[in-house]
Every structure is written in C-alpha cells, then in structure tokens.
Short mmCIF file of C-alpha atoms and ligand atoms in Angstrom, two decimals:
data_model
loop_
_atom_site.label_atom_id
_atom_site.label_comp_id
_atom_site.label_asym_id
_atom_site.label_seq_id
_atom_site.Cartn_x
_atom_site.Cartn_y
_atom_site.Cartn_z
CA MET A 1 -29.69 43.53 54.53
CA GLN A 2 -31.33 46.35 56.54
CA LYS A 3 -28.48 48.68 55.43
CA ASN A 4 -28.96 47.76 51.76
CA ILE A 5 -32.67 48.50 51.90
CA THR A 6 -32.00 51.88 53.56
CA ALA A 7 -29.38 52.72 50.91
CA LEU A 8 -31.78 51.71 48.14
CA LEU A 9 -34.59 53.87 49.60
CA LEU A 10 -32.17 56.79 49.89
CA CYS A 11 -31.20 56.42 46.22
CA ILE A 12 -34.85 56.34 45.14
CA LEU A 13 -35.60 59.48 47.17
CA LEU A 14 -32.56 61.30 45.78
CA PHE A 15 -33.50 60.34 42.22
CA ALA A 16 -37.11 61.50 42.70
CA TYR A 17 -35.87 64.79 44.18
CA SER A 18 -33.36 65.45 41.43
CA THR A 19 -35.88 64.80 38.65
CA SER A 20 -38.53 67.03 40.24
CA SER A 21 -36.22 70.01 40.52
CA HIS A 22 -33.50 71.86 38.68
CA ALA A 23 -30.11 71.51 40.41
CA GLY A 24 -31.92 70.90 43.69
CA GLN A 25 -34.20 73.91 43.19
CA THR A 26 -37.97 73.50 42.94
CA LYS A 27 -39.39 74.98 39.75
CA GLU A 28 -41.56 78.06 40.03
CA LYS A 29 -44.95 77.36 38.46
CA VAL A 30 -45.94 80.36 36.38
CA LEU A 31 -49.06 81.24 34.44
CA LEU A 32 -48.50 84.09 31.99
CA ASP A 33 -51.44 86.39 31.23
CA SER A 34 -50.55 88.66 28.35
CA ASP A 35 -51.64 91.04 25.60
CA MET A 36 -49.09 89.25 23.45
CA THR A 37 -46.86 90.80 20.81
CA GLU A 38 -44.00 89.47 18.76
CA ALA A 39 -40.61 89.79 20.46
CA PHE A 40 -40.30 92.95 22.59
CA ASP A 41 -41.77 93.03 25.04
CA ASP A 42 -44.45 90.36 25.78
CA GLY A 43 -42.98 87.76 23.41
CA ILE A 44 -39.51 87.97 24.91
CA ALA A 45 -41.03 87.91 28.42
CA MET A 46 -42.79 84.64 27.47
CA LEU A 47 -39.77 83.00 25.84
CA LEU A 48 -37.55 83.97 28.75
CA LEU A 49 -39.90 82.15 31.15
CA ALA A 50 -40.22 79.20 28.75
CA GLY A 51 -36.44 78.87 28.56
CA ALA A 52 -35.72 79.33 32.27
CA PRO A 53 -34.58 76.10 33.89
CA ASN A 54 -36.07 77.08 37.27
CA VAL A 55 -39.54 77.87 35.82
CA GLU A 56 -42.38 75.64 34.74
CA LEU A 57 -44.55 77.71 32.41
CA LEU A 58 -47.98 76.16 32.96
CA GLY A 59 -49.66 78.11 30.21
CA VAL A 60 -50.18 81.38 28.43
CA THR A 61 -53.51 83.19 28.52
CA THR A 62 -54.16 86.02 26.10
CA LEU A 63 -56.41 89.07 25.92
CA SER A 64 -56.70 92.29 23.98
CA GLY A 65 -54.51 95.25 24.90
CA ASN A 66 -51.27 95.85 23.06
CA SER A 67 -52.82 93.84 20.24
CA TRP A 68 -56.26 92.34 19.60
CA VAL A 69 -56.62 88.99 21.34
CA GLU A 70 -56.79 87.26 17.93
CA THR A 71 -53.40 88.66 16.92
CA GLY A 72 -51.92 88.10 20.38
CA THR A 73 -53.05 84.47 20.37
CA ALA A 74 -51.54 83.94 16.91
CA CYS A 75 -48.24 85.53 18.05
CA ALA A 76 -48.12 83.44 21.22
CA LEU A 77 -48.64 80.24 19.24
CA ARG A 78 -46.12 81.18 16.57
CA GLN A 79 -43.39 82.09 19.04
CA LEU A 80 -43.93 78.90 21.05
CA GLU A 81 -43.82 76.91 17.79
CA GLU A 82 -40.61 78.66 16.75
CA GLY A 83 -39.03 78.05 20.15
CA GLY A 84 -40.10 74.39 20.12
CA TYR A 85 -42.29 74.86 23.21
CA THR A 86 -45.32 73.19 21.63
CA ASP A 87 -46.31 71.55 24.93
CA ILE A 88 -47.14 74.89 26.57
CA PRO A 89 -50.90 75.48 26.36
CA VAL A 90 -52.29 78.78 25.10
CA ALA A 91 -55.82 79.85 26.09
CA LYS A 92 -57.54 82.70 24.31
CA GLY A 93 -59.27 85.23 26.52
CA LEU A 94 -61.05 88.57 26.60
CA GLU A 95 -61.65 90.56 23.46
CA TYR A 96 -62.86 93.78 25.10
CA PRO A 97 -62.30 95.68 28.33
CA LEU A 98 -65.15 95.56 30.87
CA ARG A 99 -66.47 99.08 30.17
CA PRO A 100 -68.75 98.78 27.11
CA ASN A 101 -67.84 100.40 23.76
CA ARG A 102 -64.36 101.45 24.82
CA HIS A 103 -62.94 100.81 21.35
CA ASP A 104 -65.81 102.61 19.58
CA LEU A 105 -65.54 105.68 21.75
CA PHE A 106 -61.77 105.83 22.04
CA THR A 107 -61.22 108.76 19.65
CA LEU A 108 -63.54 110.90 21.76
CA GLU A 109 -62.04 109.62 24.98
CA ARG A 110 -58.57 110.59 23.79
CA LYS A 111 -59.75 114.13 23.07
CA PHE A 112 -61.23 114.23 26.52
CA VAL A 113 -58.31 112.87 28.57
CA GLY A 114 -55.32 113.86 26.40
CA ARG A 115 -52.18 111.92 25.54
CA GLY A 116 -49.22 110.93 27.71
CA HIS A 117 -45.64 110.62 26.47
CA ASP A 118 -46.24 107.36 24.54
CA TYR A 119 -48.10 107.34 21.28
CA TRP A 120 -48.92 103.61 21.30
CA VAL A 121 -52.50 102.69 22.26
CA GLY A 122 -52.49 99.11 20.96
CA SER A 123 -55.79 97.57 19.94
CA LEU A 124 -57.67 100.76 20.84
CA ASP A 125 -56.41 102.05 17.52
CA LEU A 126 -56.14 98.87 15.42
CA LYS A 127 -58.56 97.01 13.16
CA GLU A 128 -59.79 93.77 14.69
CA PRO A 129 -58.90 90.55 12.79
CA ALA A 130 -61.74 88.15 12.02
CA SER A 131 -60.22 85.27 14.02
CA TRP A 132 -56.91 84.09 15.48
CA GLN A 133 -56.50 81.81 12.44
CA ALA A 134 -56.99 84.77 10.08
CA ALA A 135 -54.47 86.79 12.10
CA TYR A 136 -51.96 83.92 11.96
CA LYS A 137 -52.35 83.48 8.23
CA ALA A 138 -52.13 87.22 7.59
CA VAL A 139 -48.94 87.65 9.61
CA TYR A 140 -47.12 84.36 8.89
CA GLY A 141 -48.54 83.40 5.49
CA GLN A 142 -49.14 79.78 6.54
CA ASN A 143 -51.31 77.69 8.85
CA PRO A 144 -50.33 77.07 12.47
CA THR A 145 -49.21 73.72 13.84
CA MET A 146 -50.46 74.53 17.36
CA LYS A 147 -53.90 75.77 18.32
CA PRO A 148 -55.33 77.29 21.49
CA VAL A 149 -56.86 74.93 24.05
CA ASP A 150 -60.58 74.43 23.89
CA ARG A 151 -61.23 76.49 27.03
CA HIS A 152 -61.58 80.20 27.68
CA ALA A 153 -58.57 81.86 29.34
CA VAL A 154 -60.68 82.76 32.39
CA GLN A 155 -61.60 79.09 32.93
CA PHE A 156 -58.02 78.06 32.21
CA ILE A 157 -56.76 80.35 35.00
CA ILE A 158 -59.35 78.97 37.43
CA ASP A 159 -58.57 75.33 36.59
CA THR A 160 -54.79 75.81 36.70
CA VAL A 161 -54.88 77.49 40.09
CA ARG A 162 -57.22 74.86 41.55
CA ALA A 163 -54.99 72.07 40.22
CA ASN A 164 -51.89 73.62 41.83
CA PRO A 165 -53.12 75.13 45.10
CA GLY A 166 -50.68 77.59 46.66
CA GLU A 167 -48.13 77.12 43.89
CA VAL A 168 -49.00 79.34 40.95
CA THR A 169 -47.40 82.70 40.30
CA ILE A 170 -49.50 84.73 37.89
CA ALA A 171 -47.39 86.98 35.69
CA ALA A 172 -49.92 89.61 34.61
CA ILE A 173 -48.24 91.57 31.83
CA GLY A 174 -51.28 92.96 30.07
CA PRO A 175 -54.65 94.43 31.02
CA LEU A 176 -56.35 92.59 33.87
CA GLY A 177 -59.70 91.45 32.42
CA ASN A 178 -58.94 87.70 32.45
CA LEU A 179 -57.72 87.78 36.04
CA ALA A 180 -60.60 89.99 37.23
CA LEU A 181 -63.22 87.67 35.74
CA ALA A 182 -61.45 84.60 37.09
CA VAL A 183 -61.54 85.91 40.67
CA ARG A 184 -65.15 87.07 40.26
CA MET A 185 -66.28 83.71 38.81
CA ALA A 186 -64.28 81.63 41.27
CA PRO A 187 -63.42 83.60 44.42
CA ASP A 188 -62.08 80.36 45.96
CA ILE A 189 -58.95 80.72 43.79
CA VAL A 190 -57.86 83.99 45.43
CA PRO A 191 -56.18 82.41 48.48
CA LEU A 192 -54.88 79.55 46.30
CA ILE A 193 -52.74 81.83 44.11
CA LYS A 194 -49.17 82.01 45.39
CA ARG A 195 -48.72 85.58 44.18
CA VAL A 196 -49.45 87.95 41.35
CA VAL A 197 -46.64 89.85 39.66
CA TYR A 198 -48.01 92.75 37.63
CA MET A 199 -46.56 95.01 34.99
CA GLY A 200 -48.89 97.91 35.45
CA GLY A 201 -49.51 101.30 36.97
CA ALA A 202 -47.51 104.46 37.46
CA PHE A 203 -47.62 105.45 41.10
CA PHE A 204 -45.00 108.07 41.84
CA GLN A 205 -44.59 109.46 38.34
CA GLN A 206 -46.55 110.31 35.19
CA GLY A 207 -48.34 107.71 33.11
CA ASN A 208 -47.38 106.82 29.56
CA VAL A 209 -50.65 106.55 27.63
CA THR A 210 -52.25 109.50 29.44
CA PRO A 211 -50.54 111.94 31.79
CA ALA A 212 -52.09 109.98 34.68
CA ALA A 213 -52.17 106.36 33.59
CA GLU A 214 -50.00 103.49 32.42
CA PHE A 215 -51.26 101.51 29.40
CA ASN A 216 -52.18 98.11 30.92
CA TRP A 217 -54.28 99.53 33.72
CA TYR A 218 -55.73 102.31 31.57
CA PHE A 219 -56.92 99.78 28.99
CA ASP A 220 -59.28 98.20 31.53
CA PRO A 221 -59.40 100.20 34.77
CA GLU A 222 -62.51 98.43 36.07
CA ALA A 223 -60.79 95.05 35.73
CA ALA A 224 -57.53 96.34 37.20
CA ARG A 225 -59.39 97.62 40.26
CA ILE A 226 -61.09 94.24 40.80
CA ALA A 227 -57.75 92.44 40.50
CA VAL A 228 -55.64 94.62 42.79
CA ARG A 229 -58.42 94.76 45.40
CA SER A 230 -58.50 90.95 45.62
CA PRO A 231 -56.92 89.70 48.83
CA PHE A 232 -54.13 87.74 47.15
CA ARG A 233 -51.41 86.34 49.41
CA GLU A 234 -48.84 88.52 47.71
CA GLN A 235 -48.86 91.24 45.05
CA LEU A 236 -45.67 92.48 43.45
CA VAL A 237 -46.04 95.46 41.12
CA LEU A 238 -43.59 96.57 38.46
CA GLY A 239 -45.01 99.88 37.31
CA LEU A 240 -43.51 102.64 35.24
CA ASP A 241 -41.72 103.80 38.39
CA LEU A 242 -39.37 100.88 37.72
CA CYS A 243 -39.84 100.14 34.02
CA GLU A 244 -38.95 103.63 32.80
CA LYS A 245 -35.70 103.53 34.77
CA VAL A 246 -34.38 100.53 32.88
CA ILE A 247 -33.31 101.91 29.54
CA PHE A 248 -32.88 99.53 26.61
CA ARG A 249 -29.97 100.71 24.46
CA ALA A 250 -28.22 99.51 21.29
CA GLU A 251 -25.41 97.92 23.34
CA HIS A 252 -28.03 95.72 25.11
CA TYR A 253 -29.71 94.91 21.82
CA ASP A 254 -26.38 93.78 20.33
CA ARG A 255 -25.61 91.66 23.39
CA PHE A 256 -29.09 90.16 23.23
CA LEU A 257 -28.73 89.25 19.55
CA LYS A 258 -25.42 87.59 20.34
CA ALA A 259 -27.02 85.64 23.20
CA ILE A 260 -29.93 84.33 21.14
CA GLY A 261 -27.62 83.33 18.27
CA ASP A 262 -29.63 81.48 15.66
CA HIS A 263 -32.66 80.97 17.92
CA PRO A 264 -35.65 80.83 15.52
CA VAL A 265 -37.16 84.03 16.99
CA ARG A 266 -34.14 86.04 15.88
CA LYS A 267 -35.91 87.21 12.73
CA MET A 268 -38.92 88.36 14.78
CA VAL A 269 -36.63 90.31 17.12
CA ARG A 270 -34.95 92.03 14.18
CA ALA A 271 -38.29 92.76 12.50
CA SER A 272 -39.87 94.17 15.68
CA PHE A 273 -40.31 97.90 16.23
CA ALA A 274 -37.43 97.90 18.71
CA GLY A 275 -35.19 95.81 16.45
CA GLN A 276 -35.83 97.96 13.35
CA SER A 277 -35.31 101.15 15.34
CA PHE A 278 -31.98 99.97 16.81
CA GLU A 279 -30.79 98.88 13.39
CA LYS A 280 -31.56 102.32 11.92
CA ASP A 281 -30.42 104.48 14.80
CA PRO A 282 -27.72 103.45 17.31
CA ASN A 283 -28.93 106.20 19.67
CA PHE A 284 -32.46 104.83 19.82
CA THR A 285 -33.69 103.90 23.30
CA PHE A 286 -36.69 101.88 24.39
CA PHE A 287 -38.16 100.34 27.54
CA ILE A 288 -38.38 96.66 28.31
CA TRP A 289 -41.41 96.58 30.71
CA ASP A 290 -42.79 93.00 30.78
CA VAL A 291 -39.37 91.37 30.43
CA LEU A 292 -38.62 92.73 33.90
CA VAL A 293 -41.54 90.74 35.31
CA SER A 294 -40.11 87.50 33.93
CA ALA A 295 -36.63 88.39 35.17
CA VAL A 296 -37.71 89.04 38.78
CA ILE A 297 -39.71 85.80 38.79
CA ILE A 298 -36.62 83.91 37.62
CA ASP A 299 -34.37 85.75 40.07
CA PRO A 300 -36.12 87.75 42.81
CA SER A 301 -32.75 88.89 44.14
CA LEU A 302 -32.60 91.34 41.20
CA ILE A 303 -34.92 93.61 43.20
CA THR A 304 -32.90 96.23 45.05
CA GLU A 305 -35.64 98.67 46.16
CA SER A 306 -39.35 98.39 46.82
CA VAL A 307 -42.04 100.05 48.90
CA GLU A 308 -44.96 98.43 50.61
CA CYS A 309 -48.27 100.26 50.14
CA PHE A 310 -51.95 99.61 49.76
CA ILE A 311 -52.84 100.02 46.10
CA ASP A 312 -55.83 100.90 43.98
CA VAL A 313 -56.81 101.87 40.46
CA ASN A 314 -59.01 104.83 39.61
CA ASP A 315 -62.00 103.53 37.65
CA GLN A 316 -63.93 106.84 37.57
CA MET A 317 -64.07 107.91 33.92
CA GLY A 318 -62.28 111.27 33.93
CA LEU A 319 -58.84 112.77 33.47
CA SER A 320 -57.23 110.26 35.84
CA TYR A 321 -59.07 107.19 34.56
CA GLY A 322 -56.84 104.13 35.03
CA GLN A 323 -54.33 105.80 37.33
CA GLY A 324 -52.48 103.58 39.83
CA LEU A 325 -52.79 104.81 43.42
CA ALA A 326 -50.53 103.97 46.36
CA TYR A 327 -51.38 104.58 50.01
CA PRO A 328 -48.56 104.19 52.54
CA VAL A 329 -51.05 104.89 55.38
CA GLU A 330 -54.83 105.13 55.89
CA PRO A 331 -55.83 103.34 52.67
CA PRO A 332 -59.40 103.31 51.34
CA LEU A 333 -61.56 100.46 52.60
CA GLY A 334 -61.12 97.33 50.47
CA THR A 335 -57.64 98.04 49.16
CA GLN A 336 -54.90 95.44 49.60
CA LYS A 337 -51.19 95.49 50.27
CA ALA A 338 -48.65 95.28 47.47
CA ARG A 339 -44.92 95.64 47.09
CA ILE A 340 -44.14 98.24 44.43
CA VAL A 341 -40.70 97.60 42.95
CA THR A 342 -38.79 100.83 42.35
CA ALA A 343 -35.30 99.56 41.44
CA VAL A 344 -33.52 96.44 40.20
CA ASP A 345 -29.83 95.68 39.73
CA THR A 346 -29.74 96.66 36.07
CA GLU A 347 -26.35 95.15 35.34
CA ARG A 348 -27.44 91.78 36.66
CA PHE A 349 -30.75 92.12 34.79
CA TRP A 350 -28.99 92.59 31.43
CA ASN A 351 -26.63 89.72 32.28
CA LEU A 352 -29.64 87.49 32.88
CA LEU A 353 -31.47 88.52 29.70
CA CYS A 354 -28.29 88.17 27.63
CA ASP A 355 -27.34 84.78 29.06
CA PRO A 356 -27.36 82.31 26.11
CA GLY A 357 -28.49 79.61 28.58
CA TYR A 358 -32.07 80.92 28.33
CA TRP A 359 -32.09 80.97 24.53
CA LYS A 360 -31.48 77.39 23.54
CA GLY A 361 -35.09 76.78 22.50
CA LYS A 362 -36.90 73.70 23.73
CA LYS A 363 -35.79 72.60 27.21
CA GLN A 364 -33.83 69.33 27.23
C1 LIG B 401 -47.22 97.98 29.00
O1 LIG B 401 -48.03 98.19 27.88
C2 LIG B 401 -47.54 97.44 26.80
O2 LIG B 401 -47.20 98.27 25.73
C3 LIG B 401 -46.32 96.69 27.25
O3 LIG B 401 -46.34 95.37 26.77
C4 LIG B 401 -46.43 96.72 28.74
O4 LIG B 401 -47.15 95.61 29.24
C5 LIG B 401 -46.39 99.21 29.26
O5 LIG B 401 -47.20 100.28 29.67
CA1 LIG B 402 -47.83 93.62 27.76
#
C-alpha cells in the first residue's frame, strides 16, 4: 500500500514537471519591448520568441522608434493575429522620447550632428498616424481582431515583473523610454528583473544613425542612460559591434523562406524592405539586429565572444549624443556592469533562425 502511494505521488510529480516545462527544460519568461515593424527585424524577433518551445512570451510592449508607436502597435497585433498567437498581450507605450520636441527639431539636429552610414531614422522622419486603429486600417485595409490591453506599457512592465519576481528577461529591442519610466516609477522592480538583453549601442566602432551613435540609443539617449545605469542583476548588450558582423545575404533569405513555408507572415516578409531588396538584387546585404537578441535568449550558447565592462550612454546634446560608452576600468560613478557580446556562432545562428520548428504558428 505504502509503495503504491509513493508510486502515485511520483507519477503526479513527474506529470506536473513535464507539463510545466518543455522536454524537461523550464521556459524562459520573456517580455519584449519593441519599436515594432513588420517582419525584419522586430517582427521576426517577436515571432521567433513566440514560436520558441523553450520561451514563454509574457507580452509585447511598444513605443516609437523605428515606427510611430501607433504603427508599431498595429504591426505587433497583426503579426500575432497572423501567427495565431492571439493570447499574447500587447501594451502600447511611449509616443515620444524624453527630450521635448525631438521630432519637431530633428531636421535641425541632423544638420548639427551629421549622418552615419544608415539613412533610416524611423519615426523621426515619418508622419504620425492618428491612432493605432487608423494605422491598422491604413496598412491592412480591415479592422483588427485583437486590441492592446487597457494598460500603458510602462505599467504593464511593472506589473509583469512584480508578478514574476526574479524570472523575467526583458528583451529591449527598441529605444528605452518604456523601461526607463518603469524603473523610475517603480524602482522596486529593478532587482526583480532576471536580466535585460538590449539591442543597442555601438561601443568599439562607429554608429549607424550618426557617426557616434546607434539608432535605438540615439532615439532616446536620456532614457537609455537611465536604463543602463539601473542596477539590474544582469545586462547583456548586443550592439553594432556584434550586429554589423552578422551579414544577412540572399542565401539566408532563401533558406528562411523555405523554413517558414506557408506561415501566414510569409507575405509580410516578402513585402518588407529586406524581402523586396533580396528579390530584386541577389547581391543585396542587410543586418538582422533584433533577431540576434531573440536567438541568444533562446540559445545563449550561440555567444562565442563577449567583454565585461561598465557601460553608459552620452546624453549631452552634441556630436556624440546617444553614443554607447564602455569602461573596462575606472568607470564613472553610477555606471553598471554589462556583458557586451562581440561574436556569435553565425552558422548555428542561421540554423536556428531557419529551423522550420520555430515557424509552425500557434504553439500546440
Ligand atoms: C536598431 O534600430 C532599428 O532599425 C532596428 O530594429 C534595431 O533595433 C538598429 O540600430
Ligand atoms: Ca528595433
């Protein structure tokens, strides 16, 4: 009798364990904070996390950057709808960077600081849609089936972290306004965040949007400085030092299309700037920035080189506004440690991204 009860208890425990994890592995809880676009790169970064069996995507928070927050929110909803991930909440966040009138003064600012090697300046150069609904209708010609949650992204971050103490990885693949305001409004969440994985900064090389700065951190340098100076348990940074080493070529694009098969986002991939460019010119190359963040969260063993430094962001309006700074020794007071990733195993990265297992749509 005693033996039977022990065996029964063992079975119950095994069952509970197997249903709470994937193949014995606990799922990584991830909150994605993004200046969302369709397909490459933020959209694919989101869908890769949504389709990863070892990840639980707790939500997607949006803000302006690459696109206006209205457009980004519409794109996030549409791509989740298309992928069948309608249970993943989307929370709409910041419209503007912290420094006032950045959008109004951008033309002058550009004359003042000059351009880097990328032309793209996202919402700094785009007309703002009236609402996320208007943006959705304009882009997709129909009404959405999902809608954002009835809570601001900043509050959503705070609540999600408090509800999952010590467990949430924040994947910060856009400007850092939502995260900065969350830690300012609720400093108690800082030690509760498991880690922050950023796509941002250019530390040991030139920027892209200006000669000094990378786009995400340049868009809102004040916010970026607040975020990276927060004493998080762990900060992992994928800056241009890594992202511009991983070159996206036509062969990868073809493999990717094969992997996604008839996944409903296929048409978005083909219509995207990267997709159109590859289809016109087989020698076209692109970068894949934010997708690398999702990939190293799914499989941290992809990282082959990194350096540990104290980091900062220059928020003094001037030629180096938004520049990422790394201090191996004698850092400025208030800066925090981070691991800056400088290389990944690119072959294994492309194998992961082009694995059809991630592109089945809604998880079973
Ligand atoms: C970053 O800016 C955006 O264009 C990309 O999505 C990426 O997050 C690259 O500088
Ligand atoms: Ca982005």
